[in-house]
Each structure stands twice: as C-alpha cells, then as structure tokens.
mmCIF file of C-alpha atoms and ligand atoms in Angstrom:
data_model
loop_
_atom_site.group_PDB
_atom_site.id
_atom_site.type_symbol
_atom_site.label_atom_id
_atom_site.label_comp_id
_atom_site.label_asym_id
_atom_site.label_seq_id
_atom_site.Cartn_x
_atom_site.Cartn_y
_atom_site.Cartn_z
ATOM 1 C CA MET X 170 -53.525 1.051 -27.841
ATOM 2 C CA ILE X 171 -56.246 -1.224 -29.142
ATOM 3 C CA TYR X 172 -58.174 -0.970 -32.397
ATOM 4 C CA THR X 173 -61.094 -3.186 -33.343
ATOM 5 C CA SER X 174 -63.139 -3.834 -36.440
ATOM 6 C CA PHE X 175 -66.314 -2.589 -34.735
ATOM 7 C CA ASP X 176 -65.347 0.855 -33.465
ATOM 8 C CA ASN X 177 -63.043 3.700 -34.621
ATOM 9 C CA VAL X 178 -65.833 4.696 -36.996
ATOM 10 C CA GLY X 179 -64.630 8.289 -37.558
ATOM 11 C CA LEU X 180 -61.054 7.257 -38.240
ATOM 12 C CA VAL X 181 -62.076 4.508 -40.653
ATOM 13 C CA ARG X 182 -64.449 6.799 -42.565
ATOM 14 C CA ILE X 183 -61.792 9.477 -43.022
ATOM 15 C CA LEU X 184 -59.357 6.841 -44.168
ATOM 16 C CA SER X 185 -61.753 5.374 -46.705
ATOM 17 C CA LEU X 186 -62.605 8.845 -48.038
ATOM 18 C CA LEU X 187 -58.887 9.535 -48.454
ATOM 19 C CA LYS X 188 -58.417 6.140 -50.134
ATOM 20 C CA SER X 189 -61.226 6.698 -52.592
ATOM 21 C CA HIS X 190 -59.857 10.159 -53.469
ATOM 22 C CA ASN X 191 -56.229 9.146 -53.513
ATOM 23 C CA ALA X 192 -55.349 11.217 -56.554
ATOM 24 C CA GLU X 193 -56.616 14.454 -55.076
ATOM 25 C CA TYR X 194 -56.614 16.509 -51.924
ATOM 26 C CA LEU X 195 -59.611 16.528 -49.590
ATOM 27 C CA SER X 196 -60.027 19.634 -47.518
ATOM 28 C CA GLY X 197 -60.449 19.557 -43.766
ATOM 29 C CA GLN X 198 -63.694 21.468 -44.234
ATOM 30 C CA ASP X 199 -65.087 18.874 -46.680
ATOM 31 C CA LEU X 200 -64.165 16.056 -44.331
ATOM 32 C CA SER X 201 -65.750 17.853 -41.414
ATOM 33 C CA ASP X 202 -68.948 18.533 -43.427
ATOM 34 C CA VAL X 203 -69.279 14.965 -44.726
ATOM 35 C CA LEU X 204 -68.621 13.341 -41.371
ATOM 36 C CA LYS X 205 -70.420 15.999 -39.334
ATOM 37 C CA ILE X 206 -67.505 16.405 -36.956
ATOM 38 C CA SER X 207 -65.418 19.479 -36.073
ATOM 39 C CA ARG X 208 -62.240 20.474 -37.950
ATOM 40 C CA VAL X 209 -60.326 19.752 -34.759
ATOM 41 C CA ALA X 210 -61.761 16.237 -34.650
ATOM 42 C CA VAL X 211 -60.739 15.751 -38.307
ATOM 43 C CA TRP X 212 -57.221 16.907 -37.518
ATOM 44 C CA LYS X 213 -57.001 14.548 -34.524
ATOM 45 C CA HIS X 214 -58.080 11.627 -36.694
ATOM 46 C CA ILE X 215 -55.478 12.559 -39.331
ATOM 47 C CA LYS X 216 -52.799 12.647 -36.649
ATOM 48 C CA ARG X 217 -53.840 9.211 -35.394
ATOM 49 C CA ILE X 218 -53.990 7.790 -38.954
ATOM 50 C CA ARG X 219 -50.442 9.042 -39.576
ATOM 51 C CA SER X 220 -49.266 7.452 -36.334
ATOM 52 C CA LEU X 221 -50.476 4.119 -37.732
ATOM 53 C CA GLY X 222 -47.987 4.294 -40.581
ATOM 54 C CA TYR X 223 -50.178 5.780 -43.340
ATOM 55 C CA LYS X 224 -48.509 8.603 -45.255
ATOM 56 C CA ILE X 225 -50.732 11.639 -45.624
ATOM 57 C CA GLU X 226 -49.581 14.801 -47.349
ATOM 58 C CA SER X 227 -51.167 18.031 -46.245
ATOM 59 C CA LYS X 228 -51.141 21.334 -48.112
ATOM 60 C CA GLN X 229 -52.524 24.612 -46.955
ATOM 61 C CA LYS X 230 -55.776 25.544 -48.729
ATOM 62 C CA LEU X 231 -55.902 22.108 -50.404
ATOM 63 C CA GLY X 232 -56.185 19.699 -47.488
ATOM 64 C CA TYR X 233 -55.088 16.083 -47.154
ATOM 65 C CA LYS X 234 -53.996 13.405 -49.617
ATOM 66 C CA LEU X 235 -53.161 9.757 -48.852
ATOM 67 C CA VAL X 236 -49.835 8.840 -50.454
ATOM 68 C CA GLY X 237 -48.788 5.665 -48.656
ATOM 69 C CA ASN X 238 -50.361 2.708 -46.920
ATOM 70 C CA THR X 239 -49.579 1.085 -43.595
ATOM 71 C CA GLU X 240 -47.946 -2.322 -43.119
ATOM 72 C CA LEU X 241 -49.720 -2.908 -39.816
ATOM 73 C CA LEU X 242 -52.352 -5.635 -39.645
ATOM 74 C CA LEU X 243 -55.089 -3.200 -38.699
ATOM 75 C CA PRO X 244 -58.628 -4.576 -38.432
ATOM 76 C CA TRP X 245 -60.121 -2.593 -41.328
ATOM 77 C CA GLU X 246 -57.187 -3.505 -43.588
ATOM 78 C CA ILE X 247 -57.600 -7.229 -42.862
ATOM 79 C CA ILE X 248 -61.352 -7.116 -43.451
ATOM 80 C CA ASP X 249 -61.155 -5.076 -46.665
ATOM 81 C CA GLY X 250 -61.044 -7.661 -49.450
ATOM 82 C CA LEU X 251 -61.142 -10.703 -47.147
ATOM 83 C CA LYS X 252 -62.832 -13.624 -48.930
ATOM 84 C CA THR X 253 -63.902 -15.740 -45.945
ATOM 85 C CA ASP X 254 -67.394 -16.320 -44.553
ATOM 86 C CA VAL X 255 -66.604 -16.429 -40.841
ATOM 87 C CA ILE X 256 -62.897 -16.243 -40.044
ATOM 88 C CA GLY X 257 -61.477 -12.746 -39.611
ATOM 89 C CA LYS X 258 -64.760 -10.865 -39.660
ATOM 90 C CA ARG X 259 -64.014 -9.487 -36.194
ATOM 91 C CA VAL X 260 -60.509 -8.293 -35.421
ATOM 92 C CA TYR X 261 -58.779 -6.859 -32.352
ATOM 93 C CA TYR X 262 -55.432 -5.149 -32.890
ATOM 94 C CA PHE X 263 -52.951 -4.312 -30.121
ATOM 95 C CA ASP X 264 -49.719 -2.301 -30.253
ATOM 96 C CA ASP X 265 -48.369 -4.456 -27.489
ATOM 97 C CA ILE X 266 -49.785 -7.287 -25.411
ATOM 98 C CA ASP X 267 -48.523 -10.091 -23.158
ATOM 99 C CA SER X 268 -49.841 -12.816 -25.476
ATOM 100 C CA THR X 269 -52.645 -12.797 -28.033
ATOM 101 C CA GLN X 270 -53.484 -16.322 -26.782
ATOM 102 C CA ASN X 271 -54.301 -14.896 -23.331
ATOM 103 C CA PHE X 272 -56.604 -12.222 -24.702
ATOM 104 C CA ALA X 273 -58.222 -14.761 -27.034
ATOM 105 C CA SER X 274 -58.927 -17.163 -24.198
ATOM 106 C CA SER X 275 -60.624 -14.401 -22.188
ATOM 107 C CA ILE X 276 -63.284 -13.957 -24.928
ATOM 108 C CA ALA X 277 -63.187 -17.321 -26.731
ATOM 109 C CA LYS X 278 -66.408 -18.811 -25.400
ATOM 110 C CA THR X 279 -68.717 -16.015 -26.552
ATOM 111 C CA PRO X 280 -70.587 -17.230 -29.668
ATOM 112 C CA ARG X 281 -69.966 -14.017 -31.636
ATOM 113 C CA GLU X 282 -66.195 -14.484 -31.293
ATOM 114 C CA ASN X 283 -66.177 -17.586 -33.524
ATOM 115 C CA GLY X 284 -63.673 -16.652 -36.237
ATOM 116 C CA THR X 285 -62.302 -13.623 -34.377
ATOM 117 C CA VAL X 286 -58.667 -12.686 -34.967
ATOM 118 C CA ILE X 287 -56.466 -11.020 -32.339
ATOM 119 C CA VAL X 288 -53.293 -9.390 -33.641
ATOM 120 C CA SER X 289 -50.442 -7.689 -31.843
ATOM 121 C CA LYS X 290 -47.505 -5.712 -33.219
ATOM 122 C CA LYS X 291 -45.354 -7.318 -30.523
ATOM 123 C CA GLN X 292 -45.795 -9.528 -27.455
ATOM 124 C CA SER X 293 -44.051 -9.333 -24.094
ATOM 125 C CA SER X 294 -44.783 -12.962 -23.059
ATOM 126 C CA GLY X 295 -45.425 -14.789 -26.303
ATOM 127 C CA LYS X 296 -46.066 -18.508 -25.817
ATOM 128 C CA GLY X 297 -44.625 -21.326 -27.875
ATOM 129 C CA ARG X 298 -45.336 -25.057 -27.930
ATOM 130 C CA LEU X 299 -44.578 -27.259 -24.963
ATOM 131 C CA GLY X 300 -44.439 -24.346 -22.520
ATOM 132 C CA ARG X 301 -41.655 -22.528 -24.358
ATOM 133 C CA LYS X 302 -41.343 -18.775 -24.739
ATOM 134 C CA TRP X 303 -41.985 -17.231 -28.132
ATOM 135 C CA VAL X 304 -39.936 -14.108 -28.787
ATOM 136 C CA SER X 305 -42.184 -11.694 -30.680
ATOM 137 C CA PRO X 306 -40.472 -8.447 -31.716
ATOM 138 C CA ASP X 307 -41.723 -5.790 -34.159
ATOM 139 C CA GLY X 308 -41.762 -6.995 -37.742
ATOM 140 C CA GLY X 309 -43.409 -10.373 -37.126
ATOM 141 C CA LEU X 310 -47.022 -11.356 -37.567
ATOM 142 C CA TRP X 311 -48.279 -12.498 -34.188
ATOM 143 C CA PHE X 312 -51.935 -13.430 -33.950
ATOM 144 C CA SER X 313 -54.545 -15.823 -32.608
ATOM 145 C CA VAL X 314 -57.707 -17.100 -34.269
ATOM 146 C CA ILE X 315 -60.685 -18.200 -32.186
ATOM 147 C CA LEU X 316 -62.624 -21.105 -33.644
ATOM 148 C CA HIS X 317 -65.709 -23.052 -32.589
ATOM 149 C CA PRO X 318 -65.165 -25.976 -34.949
ATOM 150 C CA LYS X 319 -67.666 -28.706 -35.634
ATOM 151 C CA PHE X 320 -65.074 -31.457 -35.995
ATOM 152 C CA ASP X 321 -64.504 -34.165 -33.412
ATOM 153 C CA VAL X 322 -62.037 -33.681 -30.598
ATOM 154 C CA SER X 323 -59.991 -36.577 -32.024
ATOM 155 C CA LEU X 324 -58.947 -34.197 -34.837
ATOM 156 C CA ALA X 325 -57.535 -31.629 -32.428
ATOM 157 C CA THR X 326 -54.039 -33.112 -32.785
ATOM 158 C CA LEU X 327 -54.281 -33.040 -36.585
ATOM 159 C CA PHE X 328 -55.482 -29.446 -36.597
ATOM 160 C CA PRO X 329 -52.060 -27.750 -36.125
ATOM 161 C CA LEU X 330 -50.715 -29.679 -39.119
ATOM 162 C CA ALA X 331 -53.717 -28.543 -41.141
ATOM 163 C CA ALA X 332 -53.208 -24.937 -40.029
ATOM 164 C CA SER X 333 -49.528 -24.976 -40.971
ATOM 165 C CA LEU X 334 -50.491 -26.374 -44.363
ATOM 166 C CA ALA X 335 -52.897 -23.437 -44.768
ATOM 167 C CA LEU X 336 -50.054 -21.036 -44.007
ATOM 168 C CA ALA X 337 -47.619 -22.747 -46.388
ATOM 169 C CA ASN X 338 -50.257 -22.535 -49.141
ATOM 170 C CA ALA X 339 -50.819 -18.842 -48.431
ATOM 171 C CA ILE X 340 -47.063 -18.161 -48.509
ATOM 172 C CA GLU X 341 -46.755 -19.927 -51.872
ATOM 173 C CA LYS X 342 -49.683 -18.053 -53.346
ATOM 174 C CA THR X 343 -48.942 -14.535 -52.140
ATOM 175 C CA LEU X 344 -45.161 -14.449 -51.901
ATOM 176 C CA LYS X 345 -44.179 -17.063 -54.487
ATOM 177 C CA LYS X 346 -41.799 -18.729 -52.041
ATOM 178 C CA LYS X 347 -41.473 -22.465 -51.436
ATOM 179 C CA PRO X 348 -41.849 -23.211 -47.736
ATOM 180 C CA GLU X 349 -41.682 -26.704 -46.259
ATOM 181 C CA LEU X 350 -43.521 -28.274 -43.347
ATOM 182 C CA LYS X 351 -41.823 -29.840 -40.370
ATOM 183 C CA TRP X 352 -43.779 -32.111 -38.057
ATOM 184 C CA PRO X 353 -45.821 -31.278 -36.131
ATOM 185 C CA ASN X 354 -46.542 -27.670 -36.970
ATOM 186 C CA ASP X 355 -43.555 -25.670 -38.133
ATOM 187 C CA VAL X 356 -43.247 -23.885 -41.442
ATOM 188 C CA THR X 357 -39.664 -23.656 -42.660
ATOM 189 C CA LEU X 358 -37.730 -21.793 -45.317
ATOM 190 C CA ASN X 359 -34.274 -23.082 -46.292
ATOM 191 C CA HIS X 360 -34.571 -25.569 -43.401
ATOM 192 C CA LYS X 361 -34.949 -22.836 -40.797
ATOM 193 C CA LYS X 362 -38.060 -21.996 -38.838
ATOM 194 C CA VAL X 363 -40.120 -19.219 -40.328
ATOM 195 C CA ALA X 364 -43.436 -19.827 -38.515
ATOM 196 C CA GLY X 365 -44.991 -21.902 -35.765
ATOM 197 C CA MET X 366 -48.486 -22.813 -34.596
ATOM 198 C CA LEU X 367 -49.887 -23.347 -31.153
ATOM 199 C CA VAL X 368 -53.310 -24.715 -30.239
ATOM 200 C CA ASP X 369 -55.126 -24.097 -26.946
ATOM 201 C CA LEU X 370 -58.248 -26.203 -26.566
ATOM 202 C CA SER X 371 -61.205 -25.821 -24.300
ATOM 203 C CA LEU X 372 -63.478 -28.851 -23.991
ATOM 204 C CA LYS X 373 -67.081 -29.194 -22.839
ATOM 205 C CA SER X 374 -68.302 -32.740 -22.146
ATOM 206 C CA ASN X 375 -65.734 -34.103 -24.580
ATOM 207 C CA ASP X 376 -66.637 -31.723 -27.415
ATOM 208 C CA ILE X 377 -64.516 -28.800 -28.536
ATOM 209 C CA GLU X 378 -66.015 -25.672 -27.010
ATOM 210 C CA SER X 379 -63.368 -23.388 -28.442
ATOM 211 C CA LEU X 380 -60.034 -23.776 -30.122
ATOM 212 C CA ILE X 381 -57.495 -20.974 -30.144
ATOM 213 C CA LEU X 382 -54.942 -21.176 -32.903
ATOM 214 C CA GLY X 383 -51.842 -19.075 -32.236
ATOM 215 C CA VAL X 384 -49.763 -18.221 -35.275
ATOM 216 C CA GLY X 385 -46.293 -16.721 -35.137
ATOM 217 C CA ILE X 386 -44.709 -15.705 -38.449
ATOM 218 C CA ASN X 387 -41.204 -14.244 -38.685
ATOM 219 C CA PHE X 388 -42.391 -11.951 -41.441
ATOM 220 C CA LYS X 389 -39.718 -9.256 -41.646
ATOM 221 C CA ILE X 390 -37.383 -9.747 -38.720
ATOM 222 C CA ASP X 391 -33.646 -9.765 -38.208
ATOM 223 C CA PRO X 392 -32.895 -13.519 -38.050
ATOM 224 C CA ILE X 393 -29.375 -13.076 -36.657
ATOM 225 C CA LYS X 394 -30.620 -10.953 -33.775
ATOM 226 C CA LEU X 395 -33.462 -13.371 -33.027
ATOM 227 C CA GLU X 396 -31.159 -16.395 -33.249
ATOM 228 C CA LYS X 397 -28.887 -14.820 -30.641
ATOM 229 C CA THR X 398 -31.815 -14.518 -28.235
ATOM 230 C CA ILE X 399 -33.184 -18.018 -28.637
ATOM 231 C CA LYS X 400 -30.305 -20.224 -29.700
ATOM 232 C CA ASN X 401 -30.146 -21.944 -26.316
ATOM 233 C CA THR X 402 -33.772 -23.088 -26.313
ATOM 234 C CA ARG X 403 -34.672 -26.732 -26.824
ATOM 235 C CA ASN X 404 -35.281 -27.760 -30.424
ATOM 236 C CA PHE X 405 -33.622 -24.651 -31.883
ATOM 237 C CA TYR X 406 -32.676 -25.279 -35.505
ATOM 238 C CA GLY X 407 -32.271 -21.772 -36.875
ATOM 239 C CA VAL X 408 -34.535 -18.850 -37.616
ATOM 240 C CA ALA X 409 -35.521 -17.528 -41.033
ATOM 241 C CA THR X 410 -37.254 -14.339 -42.012
ATOM 242 C CA LEU X 411 -40.019 -14.720 -44.572
ATOM 243 C CA VAL X 412 -39.120 -11.532 -46.404
ATOM 244 C CA LYS X 413 -35.875 -9.613 -46.352
ATOM 245 C CA LYS X 414 -35.496 -6.064 -45.063
ATOM 246 C CA ASN X 415 -35.706 -4.331 -48.419
ATOM 247 C CA GLU X 416 -38.072 -6.783 -50.070
ATOM 248 C CA ASP X 417 -41.480 -5.483 -51.030
ATOM 249 C CA ALA X 418 -44.217 -7.731 -49.630
ATOM 250 C CA ASP X 419 -47.675 -7.074 -48.286
ATOM 251 C CA PRO X 420 -48.324 -8.712 -44.899
ATOM 252 C CA ILE X 421 -52.039 -7.953 -45.198
ATOM 253 C CA LYS X 422 -52.348 -9.975 -48.416
ATOM 254 C CA LEU X 423 -50.581 -12.876 -46.695
ATOM 255 C CA MET X 424 -52.881 -12.662 -43.699
ATOM 256 C CA GLN X 425 -56.017 -12.560 -45.861
ATOM 257 C CA SER X 426 -54.833 -15.486 -47.907
ATOM 258 C CA PHE X 427 -53.986 -17.487 -44.780
ATOM 259 C CA LEU X 428 -57.428 -16.875 -43.239
ATOM 260 C CA PHE X 429 -59.040 -17.985 -46.489
ATOM 261 C CA GLU X 430 -56.928 -21.164 -46.703
ATOM 262 C CA LEU X 431 -57.592 -21.861 -43.021
ATOM 263 C CA GLU X 432 -61.347 -21.607 -43.485
ATOM 264 C CA LYS X 433 -61.151 -23.979 -46.466
ATOM 265 C CA ILE X 434 -59.165 -26.527 -44.462
ATOM 266 C CA CYS X 435 -61.516 -26.243 -41.457
ATOM 267 C CA GLU X 436 -64.397 -27.016 -43.816
ATOM 268 C CA GLU X 437 -62.536 -30.116 -45.073
ATOM 269 C CA LEU X 438 -62.000 -31.302 -41.506
ATOM 270 C CA ASN X 439 -65.631 -30.569 -40.580
ATOM 271 C CA GLN X 440 -66.651 -32.786 -43.492
ATOM 272 C CA GLY X 441 -64.244 -35.524 -42.463
ATOM 273 C CA ASN X 442 -61.908 -35.105 -45.471
ATOM 274 C CA ILE X 443 -58.868 -35.926 -43.398
ATOM 275 C CA ARG X 444 -56.838 -37.867 -45.928
ATOM 276 C CA LYS X 445 -56.779 -34.975 -48.393
ATOM 277 C CA THR X 446 -55.269 -32.683 -45.765
ATOM 278 C CA ILE X 447 -52.706 -35.313 -44.732
ATOM 279 C CA LYS X 448 -51.788 -35.992 -48.348
ATOM 280 C CA GLU X 449 -51.201 -32.309 -49.053
ATOM 281 C CA TRP X 450 -49.275 -31.865 -45.812
ATOM 282 C CA THR X 451 -47.064 -34.850 -46.717
ATOM 283 C CA LYS X 452 -46.360 -33.395 -50.168
ATOM 284 C CA MET X 453 -44.918 -30.254 -48.605
ATOM 285 C CA SER X 454 -43.254 -32.056 -45.748
ATOM 286 C CA ALA X 455 -39.560 -32.033 -45.005
ATOM 287 C CA THR X 456 -40.047 -34.833 -42.484
ATOM 288 C CA ILE X 457 -41.712 -37.798 -44.202
ATOM 289 C CA GLY X 458 -39.406 -40.232 -45.979
ATOM 290 C CA LYS X 459 -36.358 -38.980 -44.095
ATOM 291 C CA LYS X 460 -34.369 -40.149 -41.115
ATOM 292 C CA ALA X 461 -35.626 -38.468 -37.979
ATOM 293 C CA THR X 462 -35.017 -38.341 -34.277
ATOM 294 C CA VAL X 463 -38.067 -37.446 -32.241
ATOM 295 C CA SER X 464 -37.707 -36.205 -28.682
ATOM 296 C CA THR X 465 -40.711 -37.129 -26.583
ATOM 297 C CA SER X 466 -41.375 -36.814 -22.866
ATOM 298 C CA SER X 467 -40.357 -40.465 -22.494
ATOM 299 C CA GLY X 468 -37.120 -40.256 -24.474
ATOM 300 C CA LYS X 469 -35.768 -40.175 -28.018
ATOM 301 C CA ILE X 470 -36.824 -42.350 -30.943
ATOM 302 C CA SER X 471 -34.694 -42.523 -34.072
ATOM 303 C CA GLY X 472 -35.712 -44.099 -37.351
ATOM 304 C CA LYS X 473 -37.367 -43.281 -40.625
ATOM 305 C CA ALA X 474 -40.426 -41.027 -40.620
ATOM 306 C CA ILE X 475 -42.868 -42.994 -42.753
ATOM 307 C CA ARG X 476 -46.294 -41.364 -42.523
ATOM 308 C CA ILE X 477 -48.822 -39.252 -40.666
ATOM 309 C CA ASP X 478 -51.803 -41.029 -39.102
ATOM 310 C CA ASP X 479 -55.357 -39.668 -39.135
ATOM 311 C CA ASP X 480 -54.870 -38.026 -35.740
ATOM 312 C CA GLY X 481 -51.684 -36.240 -36.858
ATOM 313 C CA ALA X 482 -49.346 -38.728 -35.162
ATOM 314 C CA LEU X 483 -45.931 -39.179 -36.772
ATOM 315 C CA VAL X 484 -45.123 -42.811 -37.494
ATOM 316 C CA ILE X 485 -41.458 -43.756 -37.180
ATOM 317 C CA SER X 486 -40.122 -47.094 -38.340
ATOM 318 C CA GLN X 487 -37.190 -48.449 -36.403
ATOM 319 C CA ALA X 488 -35.789 -51.871 -37.363
ATOM 320 C CA LYS X 489 -38.932 -54.036 -37.454
ATOM 321 C CA GLU X 490 -40.994 -51.879 -35.133
ATOM 322 C CA THR X 491 -43.095 -48.796 -35.744
ATOM 323 C CA HIS X 492 -43.718 -46.064 -33.199
ATOM 324 C CA ARG X 493 -46.492 -43.511 -33.185
ATOM 325 C CA VAL X 494 -45.636 -40.118 -31.721
ATOM 326 C CA LEU X 495 -48.311 -37.535 -30.985
ATOM 327 C CA VAL X 496 -46.306 -34.955 -29.039
ATOM 328 C CA GLY X 497 -42.632 -34.181 -29.571
ATOM 329 C CA ASP X 498 -39.960 -32.414 -31.583
ATOM 330 C CA VAL X 499 -38.244 -33.706 -34.681
ATOM 331 C CA SER X 500 -34.603 -33.199 -35.487
HETATM 332 C C1 LIG B 792 -44.321 -22.737 -31.680
HETATM 333 O O1 LIG B 792 -43.773 -23.016 -30.610
HETATM 334 O O2 LIG B 792 -43.806 -23.038 -32.749
HETATM 335 C C2 LIG B 792 -45.643 -22.010 -31.682
HETATM 336 C C3 LIG B 792 -45.475 -20.526 -31.662
HETATM 337 C C4 LIG B 792 -46.774 -19.756 -31.643
HETATM 338 C C5 LIG B 792 -46.549 -18.270 -31.437
HETATM 339 C C6 LIG B 792 -47.801 -17.478 -31.597
HETATM 340 S S1 LIG B 792 -47.489 -15.761 -31.744
HETATM 341 C C7 LIG B 792 -49.185 -15.412 -31.591
HETATM 342 C C8 LIG B 792 -49.737 -16.359 -30.551
HETATM 343 N N1 LIG B 792 -49.596 -15.767 -29.236
HETATM 344 C C9 LIG B 792 -48.721 -16.419 -28.487
HETATM 345 O O3 LIG B 792 -48.402 -16.113 -27.324
HETATM 346 N N2 LIG B 792 -48.220 -17.473 -29.167
HETATM 347 C C10 LIG B 792 -48.816 -17.581 -30.480
#
C-alpha cells in the first residue's frame, strides 16, 4: 500500500474533521454531508484510517470519535506542523518496499521532487554503506530524502557527516537523549549503533544533479533480535534502540525535527559555512581525540584520530605521519 501527501483527499479530510472534533462524536451522516460522499464511502475511509493505527470509537446513533493517534510516519502527519521550506513537503509512504533508495532514485531527477521524503514501514532489501545489507524490520524509521543541493560536489563526502549531525541534534531536542557521532556517518547511543546514513549521488557535468540521503534509525526495535541477524557483518559493533519498548516517544516529532535540522545544515553548506558544521560534528564525536583503527580498501591504519578535513576526511596521526581517509570504517 502506498500513501502520498498529494492524494487520499477523502481519508485526510475525515481524519482532520475527527481531529478537530476530538472531544465529541461526529455522525456518519454529518461526515457524508460535509464531504459530499456516501455513508458507505465514509465507512470505508474509517476502516482504512483504523487500519493505519488510529483509534476510532464508534457508537450507534452518535457516530465516530478519534481517541488515539498513529505512530506511522504517514505523509499528512509529517507535513502537519513541519517547519521547513522545502524538505518534506512531498511525502511517499509505503507499507513495504525493497529499498526507499531505489524508489527515490526512480523519481529523483524531477524538479518537483527536490525535498521529497520516501518512507517505508519496513524494507525487504535495505541498503547500507559500502554495499552492505541494511536489515529494516517494523519499528524502525527507514526513509530517503531527495535533494537538489546547490553546494559543490567536493562537499558530497562531508554531507553524510552533516546529515548525521542533524539527526543527533534532532534526537537531543525531541527525545532528550545524548547520542554521539562516529565517523563517517553513524549515530550511536551507549557506543552502539542507533542510526546510519547513506548517500547516493547523481552527477551532471561535475555538478550534483540529485543527492539521495538514506536514513535508517533503530527507533523502537528489539536490539537483541537485530544483533543476532547482523552480528557477522563487517564493522558490527552492537545495535541500540533509540527508545525502549514501553517508552513513550513520538517518531513524527523526531522526523519533523530532523528534517528541519537537515534543511538548516544544507543551507549552511550552500553558503559555504563548512567549519561550523565540522566544529559541531567534532563536539559530538566519539572518534576525534581517540585511538582509532580505520579499515580502508587498501588496508588498516591505526593511530590517533585528530580532526576532520573540509571534505569530511578523517585525519589519523601515526608516529610522525598523518593519513587522510575518505572512505572506511572506524573501530
Ligand atoms: C549505513 O550503512 O549505516 C547506512 C544505512 C542506511 C539505511 C537507510 S534505511 C532507508 C534507506 N533505504 C535504504 O535501503 N537504505 C537507507
């Protein structure tokens, strides 16, 4: 099933009527009169709204009353209250998909898709960095953001660091937790991975035509179960869940906050304010200032992680030498 921010008009109107009358019942007849649709159509919409996780009470002679919200990242929920100018104004939501990156890349070049968000409740072939699989069960936030940025292609390798900083900021603000950043683009909680970023670039005569940012957040998952599935993959260092099973937390607020922080950081990069982003990333980093071993395609480098360069490269000092690493994993 797919829902978008630009159709499902009947469903969204019923839902907003129920939301604005949430203390009282609305009769099927009233809904059918206001929306100029049949009672059967009203009932079908109600059934669909319930299937999306909203709790609706119904009473004979009185009608329907909304008593509980959904936790799904549905397009109209993301857009309602979103404070961005461009990012997240168009949303596609899937119950299930191979990978949101694949769908994003099929529409990414169309000008109107700049800022579009593609969400899926789960993914059957989620993609991770460096060709790895990304296991994406129910309970996580799995989405891609299409961007047509103005910044130079040389910043493409810094971008994932900037995006993970945006997520760490959003987590701090909405959930009051203290995540850390691990080079190049992991967000960690208690030294275990809680989220990762992936960037797919499409270039046109050396300019960025489109950039697809894939974000995977272990929002409310069973870390032990997930660890069992992925513990044999390269660079595994443990899985964390952002919120625990019985913890009350609103994934929609987190998503909205992330999109807002992301737009702010994109603006900074567009204006060339690179150092500010790197400085903030470094402040939240669990990598800089520590001993690190980086695995690269040409072998391992061990030393002290001393800084991030303007292009996002990690600089490692080893005896009297320094090494710059652009692609790799830190342990
Ligand atoms: C990483 O390896 O750390 C990056 C993981 C990125 C996963 C996200 S989930 C949504 C989007 N769709 C995908 O197939 N991958 C990214």
